């Protein structure tokens, strides 16, 4: 019954490694997002996909590469991990709702990434 | 560029008292406005949103928010606070202009309800 799920929940890895986080939503939404929440709880959008097409790409290092194989899935691959990448990464989804105004976003439980 | 300000890092209120969490925004034109709540070690949960119409918006768990265009504010309120309301609250704004627009979140306000 989980609406937006992420795996893994925790990820501890060393600098220089490559890792991936997976996200799946079963809400039938057409838009998915990746957010980064830092240690001060600031939330910043990284990417957004609509119907598998990248529509928002904030100023994010190109070590971060999202991929959306279908509308229900959005993965995030991170190359050459750095200490500053340590954060909680949230996936979210929504309907684009372009006609009647934006729909609210549904967030996953987060993936806590720790780079040592 | 759009922005959201939540001027208080933390708000303390006694259980049973009314609470207000402040939010002001800056965006071109009329905005879409949202409030979300985050409990410890959880993702954000939607509380309410302003699209158009009545300036007083009612949402989940007894929360409401008032859109004030002249003051560019969207303060979150609840008549009687519960201990279980203690959490981190985020205000968010999205421009109304056409096409895909990103949602910008405020820095969050920690609400502490004291028994």
CSV table of C-alpha atoms in Angstrom, one decimal:
chain,number,residue,atom,x,y,z
A,1,UNK,CA,0.0,0.0,0.0
A,2,UNK,CA,3.0,2.3,0.1
A,3,UNK,CA,2.4,5.3,-2.2
A,4,UNK,CA,6.0,6.4,-2.8
A,5,UNK,CA,8.8,4.0,-1.9
A,6,UNK,CA,12.5,4.4,-1.9
A,7,UNK,CA,15.4,1.9,-1.6
A,8,UNK,CA,17.6,1.8,0.2
A,9,UNK,CA,16.5,3.6,3.4
A,10,UNK,CA,20.1,4.0,4.5
A,11,UNK,CA,23.3,4.1,2.5
A,12,UNK,CA,26.7,4.3,3.9
A,13,UNK,CA,29.6,4.4,1.5
A,14,UNK,CA,33.1,5.7,1.0
A,15,UNK,CA,34.2,8.7,-1.0
A,16,UNK,CA,34.8,7.9,-4.7
A,17,UNK,CA,32.2,5.2,-4.9
A,18,UNK,CA,29.2,5.1,-7.2
A,19,UNK,CA,25.7,4.4,-5.8
A,20,UNK,CA,22.1,4.4,-6.9
A,21,UNK,CA,18.8,5.1,-5.2
A,22,UNK,CA,15.6,3.8,-6.5
A,23,UNK,CA,12.1,5.3,-6.3
A,24,UNK,CA,8.7,3.9,-7.2
A,25,UNK,CA,5.2,5.3,-6.9
A,26,UNK,CA,1.9,3.5,-7.3
A,27,UNK,CA,-0.3,6.6,-7.3
A,28,UNK,CA,-0.6,6.9,-11.1
A,29,UNK,CA,1.1,10.2,-11.1
A,30,UNK,CA,2.9,11.5,-14.2
A,31,UNK,CA,5.5,13.7,-12.5
A,32,UNK,CA,8.3,12.6,-10.2
A,33,UNK,CA,11.0,14.6,-8.3
A,34,UNK,CA,14.3,14.2,-6.5
A,35,UNK,CA,15.0,16.5,-3.5
A,36,UNK,CA,18.0,16.9,-1.3
A,37,UNK,CA,17.6,17.7,2.4
A,38,UNK,CA,20.8,18.8,4.1
A,39,UNK,CA,21.7,18.6,7.8
A,40,UNK,CA,19.9,21.9,8.5
A,41,UNK,CA,16.7,20.5,7.0
A,42,UNK,CA,16.9,22.8,3.9
A,43,UNK,CA,15.0,21.1,1.1
A,44,UNK,CA,16.2,21.7,-2.5
A,45,UNK,CA,14.8,20.3,-5.7
A,46,UNK,CA,17.3,18.5,-7.9
A,47,UNK,CA,15.4,17.0,-10.8
A,48,UNK,CA,11.8,16.6,-12.1
A,49,UNK,CA,10.5,14.2,-14.7
A,50,UNK,CA,7.1,14.4,-16.4
A,51,UNK,CA,6.1,11.3,-18.4
A,52,UNK,CA,9.7,10.1,-18.4
A,53,UNK,CA,10.9,13.5,-19.8
A,54,UNK,CA,13.3,15.7,-17.8
A,55,UNK,CA,11.6,19.0,-17.1
A,56,UNK,CA,13.5,20.5,-14.2
A,57,UNK,CA,17.3,20.2,-13.8
A,58,UNK,CA,18.6,22.5,-11.1
A,59,UNK,CA,22.3,23.3,-10.8
A,60,UNK,CA,23.4,19.9,-9.7
A,61,UNK,CA,26.9,18.4,-10.4
A,62,UNK,CA,26.8,16.2,-13.4
A,63,UNK,CA,27.9,13.3,-11.1
A,64,UNK,CA,24.2,13.1,-10.4
A,65,UNK,CA,22.3,11.4,-13.1
A,66,UNK,CA,18.6,10.7,-12.9
A,67,UNK,CA,16.8,8.1,-15.0
A,68,UNK,CA,13.1,7.4,-15.4
A,69,UNK,CA,12.4,4.1,-17.1
A,70,UNK,CA,8.7,4.6,-16.9
A,71,UNK,CA,6.2,7.0,-15.3
A,72,UNK,CA,6.2,5.0,-12.0
A,73,UNK,CA,9.9,4.9,-11.5
A,74,UNK,CA,12.7,7.5,-11.0
A,75,UNK,CA,16.2,6.4,-10.1
A,76,UNK,CA,19.2,8.5,-9.1
A,77,UNK,CA,22.7,7.5,-9.8
A,78,UNK,CA,25.6,9.3,-8.1
A,79,UNK,CA,29.2,8.9,-9.4
A,80,UNK,CA,32.3,9.6,-7.4
A,81,UNK,CA,30.6,10.3,-4.2
A,82,UNK,CA,31.9,13.2,-2.1
A,83,UNK,CA,31.6,14.1,1.6
A,84,UNK,CA,29.2,17.0,0.7
A,85,UNK,CA,26.8,14.5,-0.9
A,86,UNK,CA,25.8,13.3,2.6
A,87,UNK,CA,22.2,14.2,3.0
A,88,UNK,CA,18.7,12.7,3.0
A,89,UNK,CA,17.4,12.3,-0.6
A,90,UNK,CA,13.6,12.4,-1.1
A,91,UNK,CA,11.7,11.2,-4.0
A,92,UNK,CA,8.2,12.7,-4.6
A,93,UNK,CA,5.5,12.4,-7.1
A,94,UNK,CA,2.4,14.4,-8.2
A,95,UNK,CA,0.0,14.9,-11.0
A,96,UNK,CA,1.1,17.7,-13.3
A,97,UNK,CA,-2.4,19.2,-12.9
A,98,UNK,CA,-1.7,21.8,-15.5
A,99,UNK,CA,-5.3,22.6,-16.2
A,100,UNK,CA,-6.6,23.1,-12.8
A,101,UNK,CA,-3.5,24.1,-10.9
A,102,UNK,CA,-0.8,22.0,-9.4
A,103,UNK,CA,-1.5,19.0,-7.3
A,104,UNK,CA,0.3,18.4,-4.1
A,105,UNK,CA,3.4,16.3,-3.9
A,106,UNK,CA,3.6,12.9,-2.2
A,107,UNK,CA,7.0,12.2,-0.7
A,108,UNK,CA,8.8,8.9,-0.1
A,109,UNK,CA,10.4,8.1,3.3
A,110,UNK,CA,13.8,9.3,2.2
A,111,UNK,CA,17.2,7.7,1.8
A,112,UNK,CA,19.9,8.8,4.3
A,113,UNK,CA,23.2,8.8,2.4
A,114,UNK,CA,26.4,9.0,4.5
A,115,UNK,CA,29.7,9.4,2.7
A,116,UNK,CA,32.7,8.6,4.8
B,1,UNK,CA,13.1,34.3,-9.0
B,2,UNK,CA,10.7,33.0,-6.5
B,3,UNK,CA,11.4,32.7,-2.8
B,4,UNK,CA,9.8,31.7,0.5
B,5,UNK,CA,10.7,33.1,3.9
B,6,UNK,CA,9.8,31.4,7.2
B,7,UNK,CA,11.2,33.9,9.6
B,8,UNK,CA,11.0,31.7,12.7
B,9,UNK,CA,13.3,28.7,13.1
B,10,UNK,CA,11.2,27.5,16.0
B,11,UNK,CA,7.8,28.2,17.5
B,12,UNK,CA,6.8,27.1,21.0
B,13,UNK,CA,3.2,27.0,22.0
B,14,UNK,CA,1.4,25.5,25.0
B,15,UNK,CA,-1.0,22.6,24.3
B,16,UNK,CA,-4.5,24.0,23.8
B,17,UNK,CA,-3.4,27.4,22.7
B,18,UNK,CA,-3.7,28.7,19.2
B,19,UNK,CA,-0.7,28.4,17.0
B,20,UNK,CA,0.6,30.4,14.0
B,21,UNK,CA,3.5,29.5,11.8
B,22,UNK,CA,4.5,32.4,9.5
B,23,UNK,CA,5.3,32.4,5.8
B,24,UNK,CA,5.9,35.2,3.3
B,25,UNK,CA,6.7,34.7,-0.4
B,26,UNK,CA,8.0,36.5,-3.4
B,27,UNK,CA,7.0,35.5,-6.8
B,28,UNK,CA,5.9,37.1,-10.1
B,29,UNK,CA,2.2,37.2,-10.4
B,30,UNK,CA,-0.2,35.2,-8.3
B,31,UNK,CA,1.2,32.1,-6.7
B,32,UNK,CA,0.2,28.6,-5.8
B,33,UNK,CA,0.9,28.1,-2.1
B,34,UNK,CA,1.4,25.0,0.0
B,35,UNK,CA,2.0,23.8,3.5
B,36,UNK,CA,3.7,20.5,4.3
B,37,UNK,CA,4.6,18.9,7.6
B,38,UNK,CA,7.6,16.6,8.3
B,39,UNK,CA,7.7,14.3,11.3
B,40,UNK,CA,11.1,13.0,12.5
B,41,UNK,CA,12.7,10.5,10.1
B,42,UNK,CA,9.8,10.8,7.7
B,43,UNK,CA,9.0,12.4,4.3
B,44,UNK,CA,7.0,15.5,3.9
B,45,UNK,CA,3.2,15.2,4.1
B,46,UNK,CA,0.8,17.6,2.4
B,47,UNK,CA,-1.4,19.8,4.7
B,48,UNK,CA,-3.1,22.3,2.5
B,49,UNK,CA,-2.8,24.4,-0.6
B,50,UNK,CA,-4.1,27.7,-2.0
B,51,UNK,CA,-5.1,27.7,-5.6
B,52,UNK,CA,-7.7,30.4,-6.0
B,53,UNK,CA,-10.9,31.7,-4.4
B,54,UNK,CA,-11.5,31.9,-0.7
B,55,UNK,CA,-8.4,33.3,1.1
B,56,UNK,CA,-8.9,31.0,4.1
B,57,UNK,CA,-7.9,27.5,3.2
B,58,UNK,CA,-8.7,24.5,5.4
B,59,UNK,CA,-6.6,21.5,5.5
B,60,UNK,CA,-5.7,18.3,7.3
B,61,UNK,CA,-5.6,17.8,11.1
B,62,UNK,CA,-7.5,21.0,11.8
B,63,UNK,CA,-4.9,23.3,10.2
B,64,UNK,CA,-5.9,26.3,8.1
B,65,UNK,CA,-4.0,29.0,6.3
B,66,UNK,CA,-4.8,32.5,5.2
B,67,UNK,CA,-3.7,33.9,1.9
B,68,UNK,CA,-3.0,37.7,2.2
B,69,UNK,CA,-2.1,39.1,-1.2
B,70,UNK,CA,-1.2,42.6,0.0
B,71,UNK,CA,1.2,41.3,2.6
B,72,UNK,CA,2.3,38.4,0.4
B,73,UNK,CA,1.8,36.0,3.3
B,74,UNK,CA,0.4,32.6,3.8
B,75,UNK,CA,0.4,31.9,7.6
B,76,UNK,CA,-0.5,28.5,8.9
B,77,UNK,CA,-2.8,28.4,11.9
B,78,UNK,CA,-4.6,26.1,14.2
B,79,UNK,CA,-7.1,27.1,17.0
B,80,UNK,CA,-5.9,24.6,19.5
B,81,UNK,CA,-2.5,23.0,19.4
B,82,UNK,CA,-1.9,19.3,20.2
B,83,UNK,CA,1.4,17.8,21.4
B,84,UNK,CA,1.2,15.5,18.4
B,85,UNK,CA,1.4,18.7,16.1
B,86,UNK,CA,5.1,19.0,17.1
B,87,UNK,CA,7.0,18.7,13.8
B,88,UNK,CA,8.8,20.6,11.1
B,89,UNK,CA,6.6,22.7,8.9
B,90,UNK,CA,7.4,23.8,5.4
B,91,UNK,CA,5.8,26.5,3.3
B,92,UNK,CA,6.1,26.3,-0.5
B,93,UNK,CA,5.4,28.4,-3.5
B,94,UNK,CA,5.0,27.8,-7.2
B,95,UNK,CA,4.5,30.4,-9.9
B,96,UNK,CA,1.1,30.4,-11.6
B,97,UNK,CA,2.5,31.0,-15.1
B,98,UNK,CA,2.1,28.3,-17.7
B,99,UNK,CA,4.2,25.3,-18.2
B,100,UNK,CA,6.2,23.3,-15.7
B,101,UNK,CA,7.4,25.4,-12.8
B,102,UNK,CA,9.3,24.2,-9.8
B,103,UNK,CA,8.1,24.4,-6.3
B,104,UNK,CA,10.3,26.3,-3.9
B,105,UNK,CA,10.3,25.4,-0.2
B,106,UNK,CA,10.9,27.6,2.7
B,107,UNK,CA,13.6,26.8,5.3
B,108,UNK,CA,11.2,25.2,7.7
B,109,UNK,CA,9.8,26.1,11.1
B,110,UNK,CA,10.1,23.6,14.0
B,111,UNK,CA,6.9,23.6,16.0
B,112,UNK,CA,7.2,22.5,19.6
B,113,UNK,CA,3.9,22.1,21.5
B,114,UNK,CA,4.5,22.0,25.2
B,115,UNK,CA,2.2,19.8,27.3
